Amino acid sequence: MPLPETRRSARRRFDRLWIIGFEAGGSGGGMGATALVVGGAGPTGPHVVEGLRARGYRVSVLNRGVHPYPFPDDVERIVGDPHFAEPIEAALQGRCFDVTIATYGRLRVTSRVMAGRTGHFIAVGGTVAYRGFVDP
């Protein structure tokens, strides 16, 4: 499924992440490597999922299931609230992943739950940062 035109710049930014060693066959990548994307249905999530799939990862997406996205059939969908430890732990049932990319939820909670369950933890976040938004 082609990605919408408006997401092209997000795709270019994501592609640059893979320069740091997550190419298939490199550190953490390759055939059979597993990836968990926390969030996944927002503006950058489909690009992250597609980038991982293109690099040979078996991808699972954990989110609340509120905003369904038509991921390909080989992408596993896991429903759980990424804001609290208990629902994440219940949804994952003790599973481990080679890489986790958290794009949604409470990073403090997600990082604690994933400690010891993932080889690499990448947090993707953002904040409003333009002149005049917050008085210095």
mmCIF file with all atom_site columns, C-alpha atoms in Angstrom:
data_model
loop_
_atom_site.group_PDB
_atom_site.id
_atom_site.type_symbol
_atom_site.label_atom_id
_atom_site.label_alt_id
_atom_site.label_comp_id
_atom_site.label_asym_id
_atom_site.label_entity_id
_atom_site.label_seq_id
_atom_site.pdbx_PDB_ins_code
_atom_site.Cartn_x
_atom_site.Cartn_y
_atom_site.Cartn_z
_atom_site.occupancy
_atom_site.B_iso_or_equiv
_atom_site.pdbx_formal_charge
_atom_site.auth_seq_id
_atom_site.auth_comp_id
_atom_site.auth_asym_id
_atom_site.auth_atom_id
_atom_site.pdbx_PDB_model_num
ATOM 1   C CA . MET A 1 1   ? 0.000  0.000   0.000  1.00 0.00 ? 1   MET A CA 1
ATOM 2   C CA . PRO A 1 2   ? 1.628  3.319   -1.004 1.00 0.00 ? 2   PRO A CA 1
ATOM 3   C CA . LEU A 1 3   ? 2.006  5.915   1.722  1.00 0.00 ? 3   LEU A CA 1
ATOM 4   C CA . PRO A 1 4   ? 0.199  9.253   1.414  1.00 0.00 ? 4   PRO A CA 1
ATOM 5   C CA . GLU A 1 5   ? 2.104  12.113  -0.212 1.00 0.00 ? 5   GLU A CA 1
ATOM 6   C CA . THR A 1 6   ? 1.947  14.193  2.993  1.00 0.00 ? 6   THR A CA 1
ATOM 7   C CA . ARG A 1 7   ? 4.060  11.635  4.862  1.00 0.00 ? 7   ARG A CA 1
ATOM 8   C CA . ARG A 1 8   ? 7.045  11.743  2.509  1.00 0.00 ? 8   ARG A CA 1
ATOM 9   C CA . SER A 1 9   ? 9.252  13.907  4.779  1.00 0.00 ? 9   SER A CA 1
ATOM 10  C CA . ALA A 1 10  ? 8.561  11.658  7.788  1.00 0.00 ? 10  ALA A CA 1
ATOM 11  C CA . ARG A 1 11  ? 9.637  8.695   5.675  1.00 0.00 ? 11  ARG A CA 1
ATOM 12  C CA . ARG A 1 12  ? 12.949 10.376  4.776  1.00 0.00 ? 12  ARG A CA 1
ATOM 13  C CA . ARG A 1 13  ? 13.656 11.111  8.463  1.00 0.00 ? 13  ARG A CA 1
ATOM 14  C CA . PHE A 1 14  ? 12.896 7.513   9.408  1.00 0.00 ? 14  PHE A CA 1
ATOM 15  C CA . ASP A 1 15  ? 15.149 6.149   6.673  1.00 0.00 ? 15  ASP A CA 1
ATOM 16  C CA . ARG A 1 16  ? 18.053 8.097   8.185  1.00 0.00 ? 16  ARG A CA 1
ATOM 17  C CA . LEU A 1 17  ? 17.644 6.180   11.469 1.00 0.00 ? 17  LEU A CA 1
ATOM 18  C CA . TRP A 1 18  ? 18.814 3.020   9.778  1.00 0.00 ? 18  TRP A CA 1
ATOM 19  C CA . ILE A 1 19  ? 22.221 4.485   8.977  1.00 0.00 ? 19  ILE A CA 1
ATOM 20  C CA . ILE A 1 20  ? 23.160 3.894   12.621 1.00 0.00 ? 20  ILE A CA 1
ATOM 21  C CA . GLY A 1 21  ? 23.217 0.117   12.339 1.00 0.00 ? 21  GLY A CA 1
ATOM 22  C CA . PHE A 1 22  ? 19.751 -1.346  12.149 1.00 0.00 ? 22  PHE A CA 1
ATOM 23  C CA . GLU A 1 23  ? 20.002 -2.503  8.540  1.00 0.00 ? 23  GLU A CA 1
ATOM 24  C CA . ALA A 1 24  ? 18.996 -6.074  7.842  1.00 0.00 ? 24  ALA A CA 1
ATOM 25  C CA . GLY A 1 25  ? 21.923 -8.273  8.724  1.00 0.00 ? 25  GLY A CA 1
ATOM 26  C CA . GLY A 1 26  ? 23.424 -5.539  10.929 1.00 0.00 ? 26  GLY A CA 1
ATOM 27  C CA . SER A 1 27  ? 23.082 -5.042  14.652 1.00 0.00 ? 27  SER A CA 1
ATOM 28  C CA . GLY A 1 28  ? 19.574 -6.096  15.635 1.00 0.00 ? 28  GLY A CA 1
ATOM 29  C CA . GLY A 1 29  ? 18.275 -6.601  12.103 1.00 0.00 ? 29  GLY A CA 1
ATOM 30  C CA . GLY A 1 30  ? 17.981 -9.369  9.614  1.00 0.00 ? 30  GLY A CA 1
ATOM 31  C CA . MET A 1 31  ? 15.685 -12.242 8.829  1.00 0.00 ? 31  MET A CA 1
ATOM 32  C CA . GLY A 1 32  ? 13.768 -13.447 11.810 1.00 0.00 ? 32  GLY A CA 1
ATOM 33  C CA . ALA A 1 33  ? 14.569 -10.431 13.990 1.00 0.00 ? 33  ALA A CA 1
ATOM 34  C CA . THR A 1 34  ? 11.550 -9.195  15.899 1.00 0.00 ? 34  THR A CA 1
ATOM 35  C CA . ALA A 1 35  ? 10.383 -5.631  16.401 1.00 0.00 ? 35  ALA A CA 1
ATOM 36  C CA . LEU A 1 36  ? 7.696  -4.117  18.582 1.00 0.00 ? 36  LEU A CA 1
ATOM 37  C CA . VAL A 1 37  ? 6.246  -0.747  17.630 1.00 0.00 ? 37  VAL A CA 1
ATOM 38  C CA . VAL A 1 38  ? 4.346  0.889   20.487 1.00 0.00 ? 38  VAL A CA 1
ATOM 39  C CA . GLY A 1 39  ? 1.722  3.140   18.914 1.00 0.00 ? 39  GLY A CA 1
ATOM 40  C CA . GLY A 1 40  ? 2.012  2.606   15.202 1.00 0.00 ? 40  GLY A CA 1
ATOM 41  C CA . ALA A 1 41  ? -1.269 4.006   13.891 1.00 0.00 ? 41  ALA A CA 1
ATOM 42  C CA . GLY A 1 42  ? -0.351 7.711   14.076 1.00 0.00 ? 42  GLY A CA 1
ATOM 43  C CA . PRO A 1 43  ? 1.299  9.915   11.461 1.00 0.00 ? 43  PRO A CA 1
ATOM 44  C CA . THR A 1 44  ? 4.748  8.252   11.592 1.00 0.00 ? 44  THR A CA 1
ATOM 45  C CA . GLY A 1 45  ? 3.846  4.743   12.753 1.00 0.00 ? 45  GLY A CA 1
ATOM 46  C CA . PRO A 1 46  ? 3.068  3.219   9.339  1.00 0.00 ? 46  PRO A CA 1
ATOM 47  C CA . HIS A 1 47  ? 6.436  4.472   8.058  1.00 0.00 ? 47  HIS A CA 1
ATOM 48  C CA . VAL A 1 48  ? 8.223  2.888   10.996 1.00 0.00 ? 48  VAL A CA 1
ATOM 49  C CA . VAL A 1 49  ? 6.388  -0.403  10.443 1.00 0.00 ? 49  VAL A CA 1
ATOM 50  C CA . GLU A 1 50  ? 7.086  -0.406  6.691  1.00 0.00 ? 50  GLU A CA 1
ATOM 51  C CA . GLY A 1 51  ? 10.754 0.451   7.259  1.00 0.00 ? 51  GLY A CA 1
ATOM 52  C CA . LEU A 1 52  ? 11.131 -2.459  9.670  1.00 0.00 ? 52  LEU A CA 1
ATOM 53  C CA . ARG A 1 53  ? 9.357  -4.871  7.328  1.00 0.00 ? 53  ARG A CA 1
ATOM 54  C CA . ALA A 1 54  ? 11.535 -3.763  4.416  1.00 0.00 ? 54  ALA A CA 1
ATOM 55  C CA . ARG A 1 55  ? 14.594 -4.606  6.521  1.00 0.00 ? 55  ARG A CA 1
ATOM 56  C CA . GLY A 1 56  ? 13.456 -8.123  7.304  1.00 0.00 ? 56  GLY A CA 1
ATOM 57  C CA . TYR A 1 57  ? 11.879 -7.682  10.733 1.00 0.00 ? 57  TYR A CA 1
ATOM 58  C CA . ARG A 1 58  ? 8.828  -9.557  11.958 1.00 0.00 ? 58  ARG A CA 1
ATOM 59  C CA . VAL A 1 59  ? 6.799  -6.620  13.271 1.00 0.00 ? 59  VAL A CA 1
ATOM 60  C CA . SER A 1 60  ? 4.255  -6.453  16.079 1.00 0.00 ? 60  SER A CA 1
ATOM 61  C CA . VAL A 1 61  ? 2.285  -3.289  16.830 1.00 0.00 ? 61  VAL A CA 1
ATOM 62  C CA . LEU A 1 62  ? 1.033  -2.591  20.358 1.00 0.00 ? 62  LEU A CA 1
ATOM 63  C CA . ASN A 1 63  ? -1.668 0.038   20.757 1.00 0.00 ? 63  ASN A CA 1
ATOM 64  C CA . ARG A 1 64  ? -5.086 0.532   22.300 1.00 0.00 ? 64  ARG A CA 1
ATOM 65  C CA . GLY A 1 65  ? -6.859 -0.492  19.094 1.00 0.00 ? 65  GLY A CA 1
ATOM 66  C CA . VAL A 1 66  ? -8.827 2.762   19.021 1.00 0.00 ? 66  VAL A CA 1
ATOM 67  C CA . HIS A 1 67  ? -7.487 3.926   15.632 1.00 0.00 ? 67  HIS A CA 1
ATOM 68  C CA . PRO A 1 68  ? -7.156 0.840   13.450 1.00 0.00 ? 68  PRO A CA 1
ATOM 69  C CA . TYR A 1 69  ? -4.703 1.036   10.566 1.00 0.00 ? 69  TYR A CA 1
ATOM 70  C CA . PRO A 1 70  ? -4.780 -1.387  7.617  1.00 0.00 ? 70  PRO A CA 1
ATOM 71  C CA . PHE A 1 71  ? -1.353 -2.949  8.188  1.00 0.00 ? 71  PHE A CA 1
ATOM 72  C CA . PRO A 1 72  ? -0.424 -5.921  5.987  1.00 0.00 ? 72  PRO A CA 1
ATOM 73  C CA . ASP A 1 73  ? -1.430 -9.347  7.292  1.00 0.00 ? 73  ASP A CA 1
ATOM 74  C CA . ASP A 1 74  ? 2.111  -10.208 8.405  1.00 0.00 ? 74  ASP A CA 1
ATOM 75  C CA . VAL A 1 75  ? 2.062  -7.397  10.999 1.00 0.00 ? 75  VAL A CA 1
ATOM 76  C CA . GLU A 1 76  ? 0.854  -8.712  14.344 1.00 0.00 ? 76  GLU A CA 1
ATOM 77  C CA . ARG A 1 77  ? -1.584 -6.485  16.216 1.00 0.00 ? 77  ARG A CA 1
ATOM 78  C CA . ILE A 1 78  ? -1.413 -6.490  20.013 1.00 0.00 ? 78  ILE A CA 1
ATOM 79  C CA . VAL A 1 79  ? -4.068 -4.567  21.932 1.00 0.00 ? 79  VAL A CA 1
ATOM 80  C CA . GLY A 1 80  ? -3.042 -2.989  25.240 1.00 0.00 ? 80  GLY A CA 1
ATOM 81  C CA . ASP A 1 81  ? -2.918 0.467   26.803 1.00 0.00 ? 81  ASP A CA 1
ATOM 82  C CA . PRO A 1 82  ? 0.676  1.778   26.581 1.00 0.00 ? 82  PRO A CA 1
ATOM 83  C CA . HIS A 1 83  ? 0.064  4.263   29.383 1.00 0.00 ? 83  HIS A CA 1
ATOM 84  C CA . PHE A 1 84  ? 0.149  1.735   32.230 1.00 0.00 ? 84  PHE A CA 1
ATOM 85  C CA . ALA A 1 85  ? 2.464  -1.164  33.072 1.00 0.00 ? 85  ALA A CA 1
ATOM 86  C CA . GLU A 1 86  ? -0.213 -3.774  33.821 1.00 0.00 ? 86  GLU A CA 1
ATOM 87  C CA . PRO A 1 87  ? -1.976 -3.661  30.421 1.00 0.00 ? 87  PRO A CA 1
ATOM 88  C CA . ILE A 1 88  ? 1.376  -3.712  28.576 1.00 0.00 ? 88  ILE A CA 1
ATOM 89  C CA . GLU A 1 89  ? 2.590  -6.716  30.561 1.00 0.00 ? 89  GLU A CA 1
ATOM 90  C CA . ALA A 1 90  ? -0.730 -8.530  30.086 1.00 0.00 ? 90  ALA A CA 1
ATOM 91  C CA . ALA A 1 91  ? -0.722 -7.859  26.334 1.00 0.00 ? 91  ALA A CA 1
ATOM 92  C CA . LEU A 1 92  ? 2.893  -8.973  25.816 1.00 0.00 ? 92  LEU A CA 1
ATOM 93  C CA . GLN A 1 93  ? 2.613  -12.071 28.036 1.00 0.00 ? 93  GLN A CA 1
ATOM 94  C CA . GLY A 1 94  ? 6.357  -12.121 28.775 1.00 0.00 ? 94  GLY A CA 1
ATOM 95  C CA . ARG A 1 95  ? 7.468  -11.892 25.118 1.00 0.00 ? 95  ARG A CA 1
ATOM 96  C CA . CYS A 1 96  ? 10.820 -10.379 24.133 1.00 0.00 ? 96  CYS A CA 1
ATOM 97  C CA . PHE A 1 97  ? 11.802 -8.404  21.021 1.00 0.00 ? 97  PHE A CA 1
ATOM 98  C CA . ASP A 1 98  ? 15.079 -7.543  19.315 1.00 0.00 ? 98  ASP A CA 1
ATOM 99  C CA . VAL A 1 99  ? 14.090 -3.885  19.004 1.00 0.00 ? 99  VAL A CA 1
ATOM 100 C CA . THR A 1 100 ? 11.282 -1.791  20.473 1.00 0.00 ? 100 THR A CA 1
ATOM 101 C CA . ILE A 1 101 ? 10.316 1.564   19.000 1.00 0.00 ? 101 ILE A CA 1
ATOM 102 C CA . ALA A 1 102 ? 8.000  3.510   21.304 1.00 0.00 ? 102 ALA A CA 1
ATOM 103 C CA . THR A 1 103 ? 6.072  6.225   19.486 1.00 0.00 ? 103 THR A CA 1
ATOM 104 C CA . TYR A 1 104 ? 3.137  6.534   21.887 1.00 0.00 ? 104 TYR A CA 1
ATOM 105 C CA . GLY A 1 105 ? 2.312  6.110   25.546 1.00 0.00 ? 105 GLY A CA 1
ATOM 106 C CA . ARG A 1 106 ? 4.260  6.938   28.677 1.00 0.00 ? 106 ARG A CA 1
ATOM 107 C CA . LEU A 1 107 ? 7.924  6.380   27.902 1.00 0.00 ? 107 LEU A CA 1
ATOM 108 C CA . ARG A 1 108 ? 8.846  5.977   31.551 1.00 0.00 ? 108 ARG A CA 1
ATOM 109 C CA . VAL A 1 109 ? 6.327  3.156   31.922 1.00 0.00 ? 109 VAL A CA 1
ATOM 110 C CA . THR A 1 110 ? 7.092  1.528   28.572 1.00 0.00 ? 110 THR A CA 1
ATOM 111 C CA . SER A 1 111 ? 10.856 1.626   29.097 1.00 0.00 ? 111 SER A CA 1
ATOM 112 C CA . ARG A 1 112 ? 10.532 0.005   32.543 1.00 0.00 ? 112 ARG A CA 1
ATOM 113 C CA . VAL A 1 113 ? 8.271  -2.759  31.225 1.00 0.00 ? 113 VAL A CA 1
ATOM 114 C CA . MET A 1 114 ? 10.592 -3.443  28.282 1.00 0.00 ? 114 MET A CA 1
ATOM 115 C CA . ALA A 1 115 ? 13.802 -3.470  30.373 1.00 0.00 ? 115 ALA A CA 1
ATOM 116 C CA . GLY A 1 116 ? 15.271 -6.932  29.920 1.00 0.00 ? 116 GLY A CA 1
ATOM 117 C CA . ARG A 1 117 ? 12.754 -7.755  27.169 1.00 0.00 ? 117 ARG A CA 1
ATOM 118 C CA . THR A 1 118 ? 14.324 -5.905  24.247 1.00 0.00 ? 118 THR A CA 1
ATOM 119 C CA . GLY A 1 119 ? 17.786 -5.620  22.760 1.00 0.00 ? 119 GLY A CA 1
ATOM 120 C CA . HIS A 1 120 ? 17.320 -2.001  21.691 1.00 0.00 ? 120 HIS A CA 1
ATOM 121 C CA . PHE A 1 121 ? 14.795 0.553   22.939 1.00 0.00 ? 121 PHE A CA 1
ATOM 122 C CA . ILE A 1 122 ? 14.189 3.604   20.745 1.00 0.00 ? 122 ILE A CA 1
ATOM 123 C CA . ALA A 1 123 ? 11.878 6.341   22.007 1.00 0.00 ? 123 ALA A CA 1
ATOM 124 C CA . VAL A 1 124 ? 10.342 8.680   19.460 1.00 0.00 ? 124 VAL A CA 1
ATOM 125 C CA . GLY A 1 125 ? 8.733  11.782  20.889 1.00 0.00 ? 125 GLY A CA 1
ATOM 126 C CA . GLY A 1 126 ? 8.125  15.381  20.229 1.00 0.00 ? 126 GLY A CA 1
ATOM 127 C CA . THR A 1 127 ? 7.092  18.615  21.749 1.00 0.00 ? 127 THR A CA 1
ATOM 128 C CA . VAL A 1 128 ? 5.938  21.941  20.491 1.00 0.00 ? 128 VAL A CA 1
ATOM 129 C CA . ALA A 1 129 ? 9.027  24.047  19.932 1.00 0.00 ? 129 ALA A CA 1
ATOM 130 C CA . TYR A 1 130 ? 8.351  27.367  18.307 1.00 0.00 ? 130 TYR A CA 1
ATOM 131 C CA . ARG A 1 131 ? 8.999  30.907  19.405 1.00 0.00 ? 131 ARG A CA 1
ATOM 132 C CA . GLY A 1 132 ? 6.278  32.281  21.632 1.00 0.00 ? 132 GLY A CA 1
ATOM 133 C CA . PHE A 1 133 ? 4.718  28.967  22.686 1.00 0.00 ? 133 PHE A CA 1
ATOM 134 C CA . VAL A 1 134 ? 6.244  29.102  26.165 1.00 0.00 ? 134 VAL A CA 1
ATOM 135 C CA . ASP A 1 135 ? 7.580  32.211  27.833 1.00 0.00 ? 135 ASP A CA 1
ATOM 136 C CA . PRO A 1 136 ? 11.265 31.665  28.759 1.00 0.00 ? 136 PRO A CA 1
#
